[in-house]
mmCIF file of C-alpha atoms in Angstrom:
data_model
loop_
_atom_site.group_PDB
_atom_site.id
_atom_site.type_symbol
_atom_site.label_atom_id
_atom_site.label_comp_id
_atom_site.label_asym_id
_atom_site.label_seq_id
_atom_site.Cartn_x
_atom_site.Cartn_y
_atom_site.Cartn_z
ATOM 1 C CA MET A 291 -64.850 -24.784 -15.741
ATOM 2 C CA ASN A 292 -67.707 -22.180 -15.921
ATOM 3 C CA TYR A 293 -68.259 -20.699 -12.407
ATOM 4 C CA PRO A 294 -71.632 -19.237 -13.118
ATOM 5 C CA ILE A 295 -73.162 -17.185 -10.194
ATOM 6 C CA ILE A 296 -75.247 -18.944 -7.417
ATOM 7 C CA SER A 297 -77.816 -17.056 -5.314
ATOM 8 C CA VAL A 298 -78.540 -18.158 -1.919
ATOM 9 C CA VAL A 299 -81.476 -16.650 -0.243
ATOM 10 C CA THR A 300 -82.358 -16.665 3.586
ATOM 11 C CA VAL A 301 -85.680 -15.955 4.563
ATOM 12 C CA SER A 302 -86.091 -14.897 8.537
ATOM 13 C CA TYR A 303 -88.886 -13.988 10.831
ATOM 14 C CA ASN A 304 -87.220 -13.640 14.618
ATOM 15 C CA THR A 305 -84.950 -16.251 14.346
ATOM 16 C CA VAL A 306 -82.074 -14.566 16.370
ATOM 17 C CA ALA A 307 -80.650 -17.834 17.997
ATOM 18 C CA THR A 308 -80.363 -19.850 14.188
ATOM 19 C CA ILE A 309 -79.681 -17.358 11.617
ATOM 20 C CA GLU A 310 -75.961 -16.564 12.369
ATOM 21 C CA GLN A 311 -75.124 -20.538 11.769
ATOM 22 C CA THR A 312 -77.197 -19.855 8.460
ATOM 23 C CA ILE A 313 -75.005 -16.908 7.673
ATOM 24 C CA LEU A 314 -71.702 -18.555 8.945
ATOM 25 C CA SER A 315 -72.331 -21.453 6.425
ATOM 26 C CA VAL A 316 -73.205 -19.378 3.768
ATOM 27 C CA ILE A 317 -70.401 -16.832 3.796
ATOM 28 C CA ASN A 318 -67.441 -19.010 4.927
ATOM 29 C CA GLN A 319 -67.777 -20.979 1.114
ATOM 30 C CA THR A 320 -64.760 -21.457 -0.717
ATOM 31 C CA TYR A 321 -67.113 -21.306 -3.956
ATOM 32 C CA PRO A 322 -65.901 -17.121 -5.884
ATOM 33 C CA ASN A 323 -69.217 -16.553 -7.453
ATOM 34 C CA ILE A 324 -72.182 -16.792 -4.783
ATOM 35 C CA GLU A 325 -74.740 -14.025 -4.214
ATOM 36 C CA TYR A 326 -76.243 -14.007 -0.306
ATOM 37 C CA ILE A 327 -79.994 -12.351 -0.060
ATOM 38 C CA ILE A 328 -81.543 -12.277 3.218
ATOM 39 C CA ILE A 329 -85.358 -11.593 3.176
ATOM 40 C CA ASP A 330 -86.559 -10.847 6.659
ATOM 41 C CA GLY A 331 -90.012 -10.020 7.420
ATOM 42 C CA GLY A 332 -89.688 -7.648 10.031
ATOM 43 C CA SER A 333 -87.888 -9.338 13.196
ATOM 44 C CA THR A 334 -88.013 -7.869 16.291
ATOM 45 C CA ASP A 335 -85.962 -10.306 18.378
ATOM 46 C CA GLY A 336 -82.462 -9.199 17.836
ATOM 47 C CA THR A 337 -82.218 -10.943 14.281
ATOM 48 C CA ILE A 338 -81.117 -8.046 12.119
ATOM 49 C CA GLU A 339 -78.547 -7.040 14.900
ATOM 50 C CA ILE A 340 -77.098 -10.628 13.470
ATOM 51 C CA ILE A 341 -77.649 -9.324 9.913
ATOM 52 C CA LYS A 342 -76.163 -5.944 10.672
ATOM 53 C CA LYS A 343 -73.382 -8.134 12.145
ATOM 54 C CA TYR A 344 -72.166 -9.386 8.168
ATOM 55 C CA GLU A 345 -73.961 -7.181 6.108
ATOM 56 C CA ASN A 346 -70.299 -6.906 4.654
ATOM 57 C CA ARG A 347 -70.473 -10.422 3.287
ATOM 58 C CA ILE A 348 -74.358 -9.972 2.096
ATOM 59 C CA HIS A 349 -75.182 -9.106 -0.887
ATOM 60 C CA PHE A 350 -78.548 -7.476 -0.495
ATOM 61 C CA TRP A 351 -80.729 -8.042 2.875
ATOM 62 C CA ILE A 352 -84.322 -5.996 3.604
ATOM 63 C CA SER A 353 -86.455 -6.405 6.573
ATOM 64 C CA GLU A 354 -89.616 -5.346 6.173
ATOM 65 C CA PRO A 355 -93.669 -7.147 6.549
ATOM 66 C CA ASP A 356 -94.751 -10.047 4.198
ATOM 67 C CA ASN A 357 -97.310 -12.203 3.432
ATOM 68 C CA GLY A 358 -95.561 -15.405 4.895
ATOM 69 C CA ILE A 359 -92.451 -17.732 3.780
ATOM 70 C CA TYR A 360 -93.414 -17.867 0.281
ATOM 71 C CA ASP A 361 -94.167 -13.946 -0.130
ATOM 72 C CA ALA A 362 -90.683 -13.712 1.033
ATOM 73 C CA MET A 363 -88.506 -16.438 -1.528
ATOM 74 C CA ASN A 364 -90.989 -14.921 -4.499
ATOM 75 C CA LYS A 365 -89.229 -11.610 -3.239
ATOM 76 C CA GLY A 366 -85.908 -13.231 -2.962
ATOM 77 C CA VAL A 367 -86.209 -14.589 -6.692
ATOM 78 C CA GLN A 368 -87.288 -11.230 -7.776
ATOM 79 C CA LEU A 369 -83.972 -10.043 -6.770
ATOM 80 C CA ALA A 370 -81.808 -12.895 -7.162
ATOM 81 C CA GLN A 371 -78.926 -12.192 -10.339
ATOM 82 C CA GLY A 372 -77.952 -15.854 -9.838
ATOM 83 C CA LYS A 373 -78.039 -18.466 -12.764
ATOM 84 C CA TYR A 374 -79.410 -21.235 -9.834
ATOM 85 C CA ILE A 375 -81.435 -20.143 -7.164
ATOM 86 C CA GLN A 376 -81.250 -21.998 -3.283
ATOM 87 C CA PHE A 377 -83.471 -21.376 -0.355
ATOM 88 C CA LEU A 378 -81.374 -21.812 2.720
ATOM 89 C CA GLY A 379 -83.849 -21.507 6.035
ATOM 90 C CA ALA A 380 -82.734 -19.217 8.803
ATOM 91 C CA GLY A 381 -81.342 -22.663 11.237
ATOM 92 C CA ASP A 382 -80.341 -24.349 8.149
ATOM 93 C CA THR A 383 -76.742 -24.879 6.763
ATOM 94 C CA LEU A 384 -74.610 -25.978 3.836
ATOM 95 C CA VAL A 385 -73.300 -29.387 4.984
ATOM 96 C CA ASP A 386 -69.449 -27.918 4.847
ATOM 97 C CA SER A 387 -67.645 -25.425 2.862
ATOM 98 C CA THR A 388 -67.005 -27.169 -0.325
ATOM 99 C CA THR A 389 -70.910 -27.881 -1.091
ATOM 100 C CA LEU A 390 -71.770 -24.486 -3.618
ATOM 101 C CA LYS A 391 -68.043 -25.769 -5.704
ATOM 102 C CA ASN A 392 -69.291 -29.436 -5.952
ATOM 103 C CA VAL A 393 -72.873 -27.924 -6.658
ATOM 104 C CA ALA A 394 -71.166 -25.690 -9.310
ATOM 105 C CA GLU A 395 -70.177 -28.672 -11.254
ATOM 106 C CA PHE A 396 -73.390 -29.470 -12.412
ATOM 107 C CA CYS A 397 -74.442 -26.164 -12.438
ATOM 108 C CA GLY A 398 -72.140 -24.847 -15.492
ATOM 109 C CA LYS A 399 -72.949 -27.631 -17.858
ATOM 110 C CA ASP A 400 -76.172 -25.726 -18.508
ATOM 111 C CA LYS A 401 -77.726 -29.077 -18.366
ATOM 112 C CA PHE A 402 -80.615 -29.112 -16.124
ATOM 113 C CA ASP A 403 -83.303 -26.947 -14.764
ATOM 114 C CA VAL A 404 -83.373 -28.341 -11.220
ATOM 115 C CA ILE A 405 -80.178 -29.940 -9.642
ATOM 116 C CA TYR A 406 -80.875 -31.303 -6.258
ATOM 117 C CA GLY A 407 -79.222 -33.808 -3.483
ATOM 118 C CA TYR A 408 -79.916 -34.558 -0.302
ATOM 119 C CA VAL A 409 -80.119 -33.786 3.308
ATOM 120 C CA ASN A 410 -78.867 -34.720 6.381
ATOM 121 C CA ILE A 411 -81.386 -33.945 9.481
ATOM 122 C CA ASP A 412 -80.232 -31.363 12.044
ATOM 123 C CA GLY A 413 -79.094 -32.910 15.240
ATOM 124 C CA TYR A 414 -79.671 -36.633 14.272
ATOM 125 C CA ALA A 415 -76.110 -38.381 13.430
ATOM 126 C CA GLY A 416 -76.659 -40.662 9.964
ATOM 127 C CA LYS A 417 -80.012 -39.193 9.417
ATOM 128 C CA THR A 418 -80.390 -38.305 6.228
ATOM 129 C CA ILE A 419 -84.058 -37.521 3.696
ATOM 130 C CA LYS A 420 -82.377 -38.972 0.100
ATOM 131 C CA ASN A 421 -86.528 -38.390 -1.249
ATOM 132 C CA LYS A 422 -85.914 -38.856 -5.820
ATOM 133 C CA ILE A 423 -88.709 -36.766 -7.426
ATOM 134 C CA ASN A 424 -91.392 -39.702 -9.084
ATOM 135 C CA PHE A 425 -94.774 -39.831 -9.514
ATOM 136 C CA LEU A 426 -95.465 -42.659 -7.996
ATOM 137 C CA THR A 427 -93.643 -41.240 -4.502
ATOM 138 C CA SER A 428 -92.822 -37.781 -4.379
ATOM 139 C CA PHE A 429 -96.292 -36.233 -4.911
ATOM 140 C CA ARG A 430 -97.827 -38.441 -1.738
ATOM 141 C CA TYR A 431 -95.995 -38.957 0.990
ATOM 142 C CA ARG A 432 -91.811 -38.655 -0.158
ATOM 143 C CA PRO A 433 -91.470 -34.815 -0.881
ATOM 144 C CA ILE A 434 -88.014 -33.421 -1.864
ATOM 145 C CA CYS A 435 -86.694 -31.031 0.837
ATOM 146 C CA HIS A 436 -86.084 -27.481 -1.197
ATOM 147 C CA GLN A 437 -83.206 -26.943 1.258
ATOM 148 C CA ALA A 438 -81.429 -29.678 -1.187
ATOM 149 C CA ILE A 439 -82.655 -27.734 -4.992
ATOM 150 C CA TYR A 440 -80.831 -25.549 -6.805
ATOM 151 C CA ALA A 441 -83.120 -24.375 -9.309
ATOM 152 C CA LYS A 442 -82.746 -22.079 -12.695
ATOM 153 C CA ASN A 443 -83.621 -18.254 -11.882
ATOM 154 C CA GLU A 444 -85.834 -18.318 -14.861
ATOM 155 C CA LEU A 445 -88.309 -21.131 -13.985
ATOM 156 C CA LEU A 446 -88.408 -19.560 -10.329
ATOM 157 C CA LYS A 447 -89.517 -16.949 -11.668
ATOM 158 C CA LYS A 448 -91.600 -18.515 -14.733
ATOM 159 C CA PHE A 449 -93.376 -20.339 -11.537
ATOM 160 C CA PRO A 450 -93.492 -18.281 -9.106
ATOM 161 C CA PHE A 451 -94.611 -19.884 -4.842
ATOM 162 C CA GLN A 452 -98.255 -19.662 -4.869
ATOM 163 C CA LEU A 453 -99.504 -18.087 -1.847
ATOM 164 C CA LYS A 454 -102.591 -19.771 -1.433
ATOM 165 C CA TYR A 455 -100.403 -22.347 0.112
ATOM 166 C CA LYS A 456 -99.271 -21.294 3.479
ATOM 167 C CA TYR A 457 -96.948 -24.203 4.138
ATOM 168 C CA VAL A 458 -96.696 -26.038 0.640
ATOM 169 C CA ALA A 459 -96.305 -23.966 -2.005
ATOM 170 C CA ASP A 460 -92.688 -25.230 -2.353
ATOM 171 C CA GLN A 461 -93.960 -28.724 -2.834
ATOM 172 C CA ASP A 462 -96.695 -27.431 -5.068
ATOM 173 C CA TRP A 463 -93.877 -25.510 -7.694
ATOM 174 C CA ILE A 464 -91.880 -28.826 -7.958
ATOM 175 C CA MET A 465 -94.998 -30.649 -8.809
ATOM 176 C CA LYS A 466 -95.813 -28.136 -11.261
ATOM 177 C CA THR A 467 -92.836 -27.633 -12.255
ATOM 178 C CA TYR A 468 -91.985 -31.379 -12.863
ATOM 179 C CA ALA A 469 -94.776 -31.808 -15.064
ATOM 180 C CA SER A 470 -94.241 -28.552 -17.341
ATOM 181 C CA ARG A 471 -91.216 -31.104 -18.012
ATOM 182 C CA ALA A 472 -88.044 -29.264 -16.386
ATOM 183 C CA LYS A 473 -85.231 -31.486 -16.409
ATOM 184 C CA TYR A 474 -84.194 -32.762 -13.261
ATOM 185 C CA LYS A 475 -80.862 -33.842 -12.088
ATOM 186 C CA TYR A 476 -80.438 -35.780 -8.810
ATOM 187 C CA ILE A 477 -76.821 -35.369 -7.824
ATOM 188 C CA GLY A 478 -76.410 -38.050 -4.609
ATOM 189 C CA ILE A 479 -74.374 -35.350 -2.478
ATOM 190 C CA PRO A 480 -75.352 -33.883 0.586
ATOM 191 C CA ILE A 481 -76.365 -29.887 0.070
ATOM 192 C CA ALA A 482 -77.553 -29.012 3.891
ATOM 193 C CA ASN A 483 -78.388 -29.798 7.500
ATOM 194 C CA TYR A 484 -81.797 -29.235 7.721
ATOM 195 C CA ASN A 485 -83.600 -27.713 10.896
ATOM 196 C CA LEU A 486 -86.154 -29.796 12.088
ATOM 197 C CA ASN A 487 -87.851 -26.100 14.205
ATOM 198 C CA GLY A 488 -88.937 -25.213 10.927
ATOM 199 C CA PHE A 489 -92.830 -25.078 11.084
ATOM 200 C CA SER A 490 -93.413 -27.954 7.804
ATOM 201 C CA SER A 491 -91.594 -30.493 10.260
ATOM 202 C CA THR A 492 -94.366 -29.913 13.113
ATOM 203 C CA GLU A 493 -97.281 -32.308 13.067
ATOM 204 C CA GLN A 494 -99.816 -29.373 11.722
ATOM 205 C CA GLY A 495 -97.241 -28.873 9.388
ATOM 206 C CA LYS A 496 -97.027 -32.426 7.827
ATOM 207 C CA ARG A 497 -100.795 -32.799 7.786
#
């Protein structure tokens, strides 16, 4: 089996209560070729102290002011060396220690530009978001959670997140890359536990 490097990027800002569980879910993976990057927006609440606690297991981290979530995600893309990149927000966690190993079986085949599974909703046993990309539904009311996506490095560099969209640049990215004929592959396995405390889950974020 080919073992490509998979980069996991965590974006954070004042997430002292949740970032440690995210870090632990990444550094405890059994898959050998992981690059872990944390882009922090200049936290002042103790988040940095937690990052420093694990910095010997983090390949790169930085804390500086940015222009929002998607600006930080773009920074992570520019730094990432992996063949595929996943964005795992502070508070989100990988489902178990074998998640990246399971995904790597598809990444190593080099047939797809975007590989995605589904997410469990953290704190709600049995609740999942298993949306599949479809022109009739995905771009209206059933978006794919970005926590479930592994996208090729070059595709993310070719199509950076648009900062004019404060809250939905990830869905804009999905639409643009799908329309550009990027090859999407649904693998039907759980990828992440999705923390509902993220902004996109609030009423304002949904609108």
